Short mmCIF file of C-alpha atoms in Angstrom, two decimals:
data_model
loop_
_atom_site.label_atom_id
_atom_site.label_comp_id
_atom_site.label_asym_id
_atom_site.label_seq_id
_atom_site.Cartn_x
_atom_site.Cartn_y
_atom_site.Cartn_z
CA MET A 1 55.96 104.10 -57.29
CA ARG A 2 56.15 102.17 -60.59
CA SER A 3 53.62 102.23 -63.19
CA GLU A 4 50.91 99.88 -63.74
CA LYS A 5 52.71 98.43 -66.79
CA GLU A 6 55.88 97.43 -64.55
CA VAL A 7 53.44 95.73 -62.24
CA GLU A 8 51.91 94.01 -64.84
CA ARG A 9 55.01 93.26 -66.52
CA ALA A 10 56.80 91.93 -63.09
CA ILE A 11 53.78 89.49 -62.28
CA GLU A 12 54.11 87.91 -65.55
CA LEU A 13 57.82 87.15 -65.53
CA TYR A 14 58.24 86.52 -62.03
CA SER A 15 54.53 85.16 -60.45
CA ASP A 16 55.88 81.39 -61.32
CA THR A 17 59.48 82.27 -59.23
CA VAL A 18 57.22 83.75 -56.09
CA ARG A 19 54.55 81.01 -56.27
CA ARG A 20 57.38 78.27 -55.92
CA LEU A 21 59.23 79.58 -53.52
CA CYS A 22 56.06 80.15 -51.67
CA MET A 23 55.15 76.55 -51.79
CA VAL A 24 58.96 75.79 -50.60
CA HIS A 25 58.29 77.50 -47.31
CA LEU A 26 54.54 77.94 -46.78
CA LYS A 27 51.80 75.11 -46.17
CA ASN A 28 48.49 76.97 -46.87
CA HIS A 29 47.12 78.75 -50.00
CA ALA A 30 45.86 81.65 -47.89
CA ASP A 31 49.52 82.46 -46.54
CA THR A 32 50.83 82.02 -50.04
CA GLU A 33 48.46 84.42 -51.44
CA ASP A 34 49.22 87.04 -48.54
CA ILE A 35 52.78 86.71 -49.38
CA PHE A 36 52.76 86.50 -53.29
CA GLN A 37 50.56 90.04 -53.35
CA ASN A 38 52.89 91.51 -50.41
CA VAL A 39 55.80 90.92 -52.65
CA PHE A 40 54.62 92.51 -55.74
CA LEU A 41 53.31 95.31 -53.82
CA LYS A 42 56.75 95.80 -52.37
CA TYR A 43 57.85 95.53 -56.07
CA ALA A 44 55.51 98.55 -56.89
CA VAL A 45 56.38 100.65 -54.18
CA SER A 46 59.87 100.36 -54.24
CA SER A 47 62.49 102.46 -56.20
CA VAL A 48 65.41 100.13 -56.83
CA SER A 49 66.70 100.51 -60.11
CA PHE A 50 67.99 96.86 -61.27
CA GLU A 51 70.99 96.50 -63.35
CA SER A 52 69.71 93.09 -65.00
CA GLU A 53 66.92 90.97 -65.25
CA SER A 54 69.04 88.08 -63.16
CA HIS A 55 69.30 91.11 -60.69
CA GLU A 56 65.74 91.96 -60.61
CA LYS A 57 65.11 88.12 -60.03
CA ALA A 58 67.66 87.93 -57.44
CA TRP A 59 65.49 90.94 -55.64
CA PHE A 60 62.29 89.02 -55.70
CA ILE A 61 63.84 85.88 -54.66
CA ARG A 62 65.33 87.74 -51.62
CA VAL A 63 62.21 89.56 -50.83
CA THR A 64 59.87 86.46 -50.90
CA ILE A 65 62.09 84.51 -48.77
CA ASN A 66 62.38 87.16 -46.20
CA ALA A 67 58.50 87.78 -46.35
CA CYS A 68 57.86 83.96 -45.89
CA ARG A 69 60.43 83.72 -42.82
CA ASP A 70 58.62 86.81 -41.35
CA LEU A 71 55.48 84.86 -41.72
CA ILE A 72 56.57 81.63 -40.08
CA LYS A 73 58.49 83.59 -37.50
CA SER A 74 55.37 85.32 -36.09
CA PHE A 75 53.81 81.84 -36.26
CA PHE A 76 56.64 80.48 -34.24
CA ARG A 77 56.18 83.58 -31.51
CA LYS A 78 52.40 83.15 -30.93
CA HIS A 79 53.20 79.39 -30.44
CA VAL A 80 50.04 78.94 -32.89
CA VAL A 81 51.60 75.98 -34.43
CA SER A 82 51.74 72.56 -33.24
CA PHE A 83 54.32 69.75 -34.22
CA GLU A 84 51.12 67.83 -36.25
CA SER A 85 50.41 70.80 -38.31
CA PHE A 86 54.24 70.26 -39.65
CA ASP A 87 53.29 67.02 -41.19
CA PHE A 88 54.71 68.12 -44.35
CA LEU A 89 53.46 65.15 -46.33
CA ASN A 90 49.87 65.40 -45.73
CA SER A 91 49.57 69.23 -45.69
CA ILE A 92 50.87 69.64 -48.87
CA ALA A 93 47.74 70.22 -50.91
CA GLU A 94 48.93 72.29 -53.28
CA ILE A 95 50.54 69.99 -55.93
CA PRO A 96 48.52 69.65 -59.19
CA GLU A 97 46.85 66.57 -60.06
CA ASN A 98 48.29 66.27 -63.55
CA MET A 99 51.86 65.42 -62.22
CA THR A 100 53.36 61.95 -62.81
CA LEU A 101 53.74 59.87 -59.93
CA GLU A 102 57.38 60.34 -60.03
CA ASN A 103 57.41 64.06 -60.00
CA LYS A 104 55.36 64.05 -56.74
CA GLU A 105 57.65 61.67 -55.26
CA ILE A 106 60.43 64.22 -55.72
CA LEU A 107 58.44 67.19 -54.59
CA GLU A 108 57.30 65.68 -51.85
CA ALA A 109 60.57 64.35 -50.88
CA VAL A 110 61.99 67.83 -51.21
CA LEU A 111 59.15 69.55 -49.32
CA SER A 112 59.60 66.91 -46.42
CA LEU A 113 63.19 68.49 -46.09
CA PRO A 114 63.77 70.44 -42.78
CA GLU A 115 63.03 74.41 -44.13
CA LYS A 116 66.79 75.61 -44.83
CA TYR A 117 67.53 72.62 -46.38
CA ARG A 118 64.56 72.54 -49.08
CA ARG A 119 65.17 76.33 -49.61
CA ALA A 120 68.98 75.31 -50.31
CA VAL A 121 67.82 72.41 -52.91
CA TYR A 122 65.26 74.85 -54.52
CA LEU A 123 67.82 77.73 -55.13
CA HIS A 124 70.52 75.47 -56.22
CA TYR A 125 68.90 72.48 -58.11
CA TYR A 126 65.92 74.73 -59.92
CA GLU A 127 67.19 78.34 -60.19
CA ASN A 128 70.94 77.07 -60.73
CA LEU A 129 72.20 79.31 -58.24
CA SER A 130 75.40 78.85 -56.85
CA ALA A 131 76.48 78.44 -53.19
CA PRO A 132 77.90 81.98 -53.10
CA GLU A 133 74.88 83.51 -54.41
CA ILE A 134 72.41 81.55 -52.12
CA SER A 135 74.82 82.56 -49.30
CA LYS A 136 74.12 86.16 -50.68
CA ILE A 137 70.48 85.74 -50.80
CA ILE A 138 69.78 83.78 -47.69
CA GLY A 139 72.36 85.66 -45.35
CA LYS A 140 74.48 82.35 -44.46
CA ASN A 141 77.81 82.15 -45.11
CA THR A 142 79.05 80.02 -48.35
CA ASN A 143 80.42 77.07 -46.36
CA THR A 144 76.89 76.54 -44.51
CA VAL A 145 75.43 76.47 -47.73
CA TYR A 146 77.60 73.97 -49.15
CA THR A 147 76.90 71.64 -45.90
CA LEU A 148 73.25 72.35 -46.38
CA LEU A 149 73.32 71.21 -50.07
CA THR A 150 75.63 67.97 -49.29
CA ARG A 151 73.39 67.19 -46.13
CA SER A 152 69.92 67.56 -48.22
CA LYS A 153 71.68 65.23 -51.16
CA LYS A 154 72.46 62.55 -48.68
CA ILE A 155 68.53 63.02 -47.01
CA LEU A 156 67.27 62.90 -50.74
CA ARG A 157 69.25 59.90 -51.50
CA GLU A 158 68.00 58.07 -48.39
CA LYS A 159 64.32 59.20 -49.44
CA LEU A 160 64.42 58.45 -53.12
CA GLY A 161 67.40 56.22 -53.73
CA GLY A 162 68.60 55.25 -57.29
CA TYR A 163 69.04 58.24 -58.94
CA GLU A 164 72.12 59.89 -59.97
CA TYR A 165 73.60 62.66 -58.26
CA GLU A 166 75.41 66.13 -59.58
CA MET B 1 67.83 61.37 -65.87
CA ASN B 2 69.82 62.73 -62.80
CA GLU B 3 68.53 64.23 -59.45
CA LYS B 4 69.13 67.77 -60.70
CA MET B 5 66.89 67.34 -63.92
CA LYS B 6 64.02 65.67 -62.06
CA ILE B 7 63.93 68.25 -59.57
CA LYS B 8 63.97 70.74 -62.19
CA GLU B 9 61.26 68.70 -63.99
CA ALA B 10 59.14 68.78 -60.80
CA PHE B 11 58.85 72.21 -60.00
CA ASP B 12 58.46 72.96 -63.90
CA LYS B 13 55.07 72.01 -63.33
CA ILE B 14 54.23 74.60 -60.26
CA HIS B 15 52.74 77.49 -61.95
CA ALA B 16 51.04 80.96 -60.33
CA GLU B 17 47.14 80.23 -60.89
CA GLU B 18 45.74 82.88 -63.00
CA GLU B 19 43.46 83.69 -60.27
CA LEU B 20 46.10 84.31 -58.06
CA LYS B 21 47.89 86.33 -60.77
CA GLU B 22 44.51 88.49 -61.31
CA LYS B 23 44.09 89.20 -57.79
CA THR B 24 47.46 90.51 -57.20
CA LYS B 25 46.97 92.79 -59.95
CA GLU B 26 44.10 94.14 -58.83
CA PHE B 27 45.17 94.42 -55.17
CA VAL B 28 48.83 96.24 -56.23
CA LEU B 29 47.03 98.35 -58.70
CA SER B 30 44.27 99.55 -55.95
CA LYS B 31 47.17 100.12 -53.68
CA ILE B 32 48.87 102.39 -56.03
CA ASN B 33 45.78 104.12 -57.15
CA ASP B 34 44.92 104.91 -53.32
CA SER B 35 48.51 106.11 -52.42
CA LYS B 36 48.36 108.58 -55.60
CA ASN B 37 45.02 109.94 -54.44
CA GLN B 38 46.16 110.73 -50.92
CA ALA B 39 49.37 112.18 -52.27
CA LYS B 40 46.75 114.64 -53.77
CA THR B 41 44.49 115.52 -50.73
CA TYR B 42 47.13 115.15 -48.15
CA SER B 43 49.02 118.48 -48.26
CA PHE B 44 50.38 120.45 -45.22
CA PRO B 45 50.80 124.02 -45.99
CA ARG B 46 54.45 123.77 -44.82
CA LYS B 47 55.65 127.25 -44.82
CA ILE B 48 52.47 128.44 -42.82
CA MET B 49 52.89 125.73 -40.34
CA GLN B 50 56.56 126.45 -40.00
CA ALA B 51 55.90 130.46 -39.78
CA ALA B 52 53.09 129.18 -36.81
CA ALA B 53 55.80 127.25 -35.23
CA VAL B 54 58.48 129.91 -34.77
CA PHE B 55 55.51 132.45 -33.65
CA VAL B 56 54.73 129.84 -30.73
CA VAL B 57 58.14 129.55 -30.05
CA PHE B 58 58.66 133.59 -29.85
CA LEU B 59 55.41 133.88 -27.84
CA SER B 60 56.68 131.08 -25.10
CA PHE B 61 60.19 132.86 -25.28
CA ALA B 62 59.70 133.85 -21.67
CA GLY B 63 58.96 130.50 -20.50
CA GLY B 64 61.35 128.99 -22.95
CA ALA B 65 62.01 125.71 -21.35
CA LEU B 66 58.55 124.82 -21.84
CA CYS B 67 59.24 125.15 -26.01
CA PHE B 68 63.04 124.00 -25.88
CA VAL B 69 63.09 120.98 -23.45
CA PRO B 70 62.13 117.69 -25.18
CA THR B 71 59.45 115.53 -22.96
CA VAL B 72 59.41 112.53 -25.52
CA GLU B 73 62.12 111.33 -27.68
CA ILE B 74 61.71 109.25 -30.62
CA SER B 75 64.25 107.01 -32.03
CA ILE B 76 64.71 106.16 -35.48
CA ASP B 77 66.76 103.06 -36.38
CA ILE B 78 67.34 101.60 -39.49
CA ASN B 79 71.11 102.27 -39.47
CA PRO B 80 71.64 105.60 -39.77
CA SER B 81 69.94 106.10 -36.53
CA ILE B 82 68.59 109.21 -35.47
CA GLU B 83 66.88 110.80 -32.36
CA LEU B 84 64.47 113.64 -32.52
CA GLY B 85 63.25 115.50 -29.12
CA VAL B 86 59.52 116.34 -29.10
CA ASN B 87 58.60 118.95 -26.76
CA THR B 88 55.22 119.22 -24.98
CA PHE B 89 53.62 121.02 -27.78
CA GLY B 90 54.63 117.92 -30.24
CA ARG B 91 57.18 120.04 -31.99
CA ILE B 92 60.56 118.73 -32.78
CA VAL B 93 63.20 120.70 -30.87
CA SER B 94 66.38 118.53 -31.28
CA VAL B 95 67.80 116.38 -33.96
CA GLU B 96 70.56 114.15 -33.01
CA GLY B 97 72.38 111.73 -35.45
CA GLN B 98 73.61 108.47 -33.38
CA ASN B 99 76.30 107.21 -35.70
CA SER B 100 78.14 109.04 -38.46
CA ASP B 101 75.30 108.22 -41.13
CA GLY B 102 72.38 109.25 -38.55
CA LYS B 103 74.75 112.74 -38.34
CA ALA B 104 75.01 113.25 -42.00
CA LEU B 105 71.39 112.64 -42.45
CA ALA B 106 70.26 114.95 -39.54
CA ASP B 107 72.22 117.90 -41.31
CA SER B 108 70.55 117.14 -44.46
CA LEU B 109 67.00 117.43 -42.93
CA ASP B 110 64.96 120.68 -41.95
CA ILE B 111 62.62 119.23 -39.67
CA ARG B 112 63.02 121.30 -36.49
CA PHE B 113 59.57 122.65 -35.10
CA LEU B 114 57.72 120.53 -37.63
CA ASN B 115 55.17 118.70 -35.99
CA TYR B 116 56.63 114.82 -34.69
CA SER B 117 54.32 113.24 -37.32
CA ASP B 118 55.17 115.38 -40.11
CA ALA B 119 58.99 115.02 -38.97
CA VAL B 120 59.18 111.21 -39.23
CA ASN B 121 57.04 111.33 -42.31
CA LYS B 122 59.74 113.17 -43.52
CA ILE B 123 62.56 111.50 -42.28
CA VAL B 124 61.22 107.83 -43.84
CA GLU B 125 60.25 109.57 -47.41
CA SER B 126 63.77 110.83 -47.45
CA GLU B 127 65.96 109.46 -50.30
CA LYS B 128 68.39 107.94 -48.32
CA ILE B 129 65.69 105.93 -46.10
CA SER B 130 63.01 104.99 -48.45
CA SER B 131 66.16 103.66 -50.55
CA LEU B 132 67.03 101.42 -47.66
CA LEU B 133 63.46 100.48 -47.27
CA SER B 134 63.09 99.42 -50.85
CA LYS B 135 66.13 97.10 -50.43
CA ASP B 136 64.51 95.24 -47.54
CA GLU B 137 66.00 96.69 -44.38
CA ILE B 138 63.95 96.94 -41.39
CA LEU B 139 63.18 100.38 -39.50
CA THR B 140 62.38 100.77 -35.90
CA ILE B 141 60.67 103.73 -34.47
CA SER B 142 60.97 103.98 -30.38
CA VAL B 143 59.22 106.43 -28.34
CA ILE B 144 61.11 106.69 -25.58
CA GLY B 145 59.57 108.39 -22.22
CA ASN B 146 60.23 108.79 -18.45
CA GLY B 147 60.03 105.85 -16.70
CA ARG B 148 58.08 102.37 -16.97
CA MET B 149 54.77 104.70 -16.53
CA GLN B 150 53.93 106.14 -19.74
CA SER B 151 52.92 110.05 -19.63
CA LYS B 152 50.01 110.99 -21.86
CA GLN B 153 51.94 112.56 -24.40
CA SER B 154 54.25 109.52 -24.78
CA LYS B 155 51.16 107.33 -24.63
CA LYS B 156 49.32 109.31 -27.80
CA ILE B 157 52.81 109.69 -29.74
CA LEU B 158 53.49 105.94 -29.25
CA THR B 159 49.59 105.04 -30.60
CA ASN B 160 50.11 107.51 -33.54
CA MET B 161 53.61 106.06 -34.37
CA ARG B 162 52.48 102.26 -33.98
CA SER B 163 49.50 103.38 -36.32
CA PHE B 164 52.30 104.92 -38.92
CA ALA B 165 54.36 101.72 -38.54
CA LYS B 166 51.39 99.52 -39.21
CA ASN B 167 50.72 100.77 -42.53
CA ARG B 168 54.40 100.27 -43.45
CA GLN B 169 56.34 97.19 -44.60
CA ASN B 170 59.44 96.73 -42.37
CA THR B 171 58.68 99.01 -39.75
CA TYR B 172 58.21 98.37 -36.51
CA CYS B 173 57.14 100.56 -33.17
CA TYR B 174 58.48 100.12 -29.86
CA TYR B 175 58.02 102.23 -26.37
CA ALA B 176 61.33 102.42 -24.66
CA PRO B 177 61.79 103.56 -21.20
CA LYS B 178 64.72 106.30 -20.45
CA GLU B 179 66.81 103.98 -18.13
CA GLU B 180 66.98 101.63 -20.78
CA VAL B 181 67.89 104.48 -23.44
CA LYS B 182 70.82 105.68 -20.88
CA ASN B 183 72.17 102.33 -21.36
CA ALA B 184 72.17 102.21 -24.85
CA HIS B 185 73.65 105.88 -25.20
CA LYS B 186 76.50 104.81 -22.90
CA ALA B 187 76.87 101.65 -25.03
CA GLY B 188 77.32 104.08 -27.90
CA PHE B 189 73.89 103.08 -29.71
CA SER B 190 70.56 104.49 -30.33
CA TYR B 191 67.69 102.56 -28.35
CA GLY B 192 66.18 100.55 -31.43
CA LYS B 193 69.83 99.03 -32.12
CA TYR B 194 70.84 98.53 -28.57
CA ARG B 195 67.41 96.53 -28.14
CA ALA B 196 67.92 94.14 -31.32
CA PHE B 197 71.70 93.98 -30.19
CA LEU B 198 70.43 92.50 -26.75
CA LYS B 199 67.89 90.16 -28.18
CA LEU B 200 70.33 88.99 -30.45
CA LYS B 201 72.96 88.75 -27.38
CA SER B 202 70.63 86.37 -25.72
CA LEU B 203 70.70 83.90 -28.47
CA ASP B 204 74.37 84.23 -29.23
CA SER B 205 76.78 85.01 -26.55
CA THR B 206 79.52 85.65 -28.66
CA VAL B 207 78.13 88.66 -30.52
CA THR B 208 79.82 92.08 -29.70
CA GLU B 209 79.29 95.46 -29.67
CA GLU B 210 81.76 96.10 -32.05
CA LYS B 211 80.16 93.85 -34.53
CA ILE B 212 76.63 95.15 -34.12
CA ARG B 213 77.55 98.51 -34.62
CA ARG B 214 78.57 97.71 -38.12
CA MET B 215 75.14 95.84 -38.99
CA THR B 216 71.97 97.61 -40.30
CA MET B 217 68.93 96.21 -38.57
CA ARG B 218 67.87 93.73 -41.14
CA GLU B 219 71.00 92.04 -40.78
CA ILE B 220 70.56 91.80 -37.05
CA HIS B 221 66.89 90.84 -37.20
CA SER B 222 68.07 88.46 -39.96
CA CYS B 223 70.65 86.78 -37.43
CA ILE B 224 67.89 86.65 -34.68
CA GLU B 225 65.41 84.94 -36.82
CA SER B 226 67.92 82.67 -37.98
CA HIS B 227 68.73 81.63 -34.30
CA ILE B 228 65.29 81.52 -33.59
CA HIS B 229 64.63 79.17 -36.27
CA ASP B 230 67.85 77.07 -35.69
CA GLU B 231 66.59 76.32 -32.11
CA LEU B 232 63.25 75.46 -33.09
CA GLU B 233 64.19 73.16 -36.06
CA THR B 234 66.69 71.27 -33.70
CA LYS B 235 63.82 70.68 -31.65
CA MET B 236 61.51 69.60 -34.31
CA GLU B 237 64.09 67.48 -35.79
CA ALA B 238 64.96 65.88 -32.53
CA GLU B 239 61.40 64.44 -31.89
CA PRO B 240 61.31 62.24 -35.34
CA TRP B 241 64.81 60.98 -34.09
CA GLU B 242 63.16 60.44 -30.78
CA ASN B 243 60.93 57.75 -32.49
CA SER B 244 63.47 56.07 -34.43
CA MET B 245 65.42 55.62 -31.31
CA THR B 246 62.60 53.73 -29.62
CA GLU B 247 62.34 51.53 -32.74
CA GLN B 248 65.94 51.28 -32.65
CA LYS B 249 66.22 50.55 -28.98
CA SER B 250 63.47 47.89 -28.99
CA THR B 251 65.34 46.05 -32.17
CA ARG B 252 68.63 46.15 -30.08
CA ARG B 253 66.39 44.73 -27.28
CA MET B 254 65.25 41.82 -29.33
CA LYS B 255 68.35 40.76 -30.88
CA ASN B 256 70.15 40.94 -27.60
CA SER B 257 67.18 38.36 -26.60
CA ALA B 258 67.98 36.32 -29.43
CA HIS B 259 71.56 36.50 -28.61
CA PHE B 260 71.00 35.58 -25.20
CA HIS B 261 68.85 32.53 -25.64
CA LYS B 262 71.28 31.13 -28.56
CA LYS B 263 74.06 31.54 -26.22
CA HIS B 264 72.37 29.90 -23.33
CA HIS B 265 69.96 27.28 -24.86
CA GLY B 266 72.07 26.50 -28.23
CA HIS B 267 69.47 28.08 -30.60
CA GLU B 268 67.47 31.51 -31.57
CA ASN B 269 63.95 31.57 -31.60
#
């Protein structure tokens, strides 16, 4: 069991990362709050000792992704969610108002990708993880990750057009 | 500014709200404090319990079958896999590792004649298992009874184990009829793992017993989730395509009609 100080430190360091991952996977604030709290609770009760800050961050990324996927899986199992509720553009209620129009367009384009693509895009473009690192986190093989990134680029190019790509 | 920088700039604007962070701090710290208080008040007089268990065993020596024959079995799988035999008094009378890690774990634990709840708790709290759980591995607890009709004892154990699992992350509990367990053992698996193998095989017929043997429960569950997800996404991705296919068809029809008109009447509409 970790101490209060360790938990507070982790929340300060990783809350934005966990929040962004929840935004990539989930569509409402209630689910985000649940997952957010559960991830930090898992951290509090885990006895993993981290070799470095990057090792610790990778742990948070992996646990958050697994928690989001478990939650989504339980929705699919219960057949509660209809296709209409996957209208990603309209259901994105979490975009802050102080964003520029350009930022909003980019975010909406990324969040409108199918889940496995937007996850790969976020981890690669924002968290700067390489394909092998992403493959370890999401449990797919490296070539699959390269394919996801290539296809995502193509879809984003069609949606946004006019941007240079790396 | 290129695509990567634009994505970075957009996500940079997303932050965890202060209210969310505060709520989370309160929630986690209250759980930590609850757990500390529980540990203080929750103490089993272990030696007394063990002595009492030995005394019970001694008294029923004449009718030894009652004490030593398991009436319900509990299978615990995370990789290691271990099966506990529970007698009619709710005591552990056999501990069997179902794989090499399970055998090593069984040898290291002193849980014979403990109440099954304490035994399961001790296994889950052991260094090996708690280390795996903290790495986000999945633990399944299967209560194995005789046939599809559950006995009173197995129902009670199942209820308790479900309650135990409910309060823990990544822990699931099932009832397993004995026949299905026999099939699992024939294949060289504990029941929990065999169940997960069958589920994965129904989604991916290429998966083999050998491959599963080397995988942890988390790895098997991740594969299952991945297959379910891919099927669902394929279904969902097909729906927008259906709309755009309808549009393409009607565009083609219009073009064909214009072409036909030009061909036969010398001009397009």
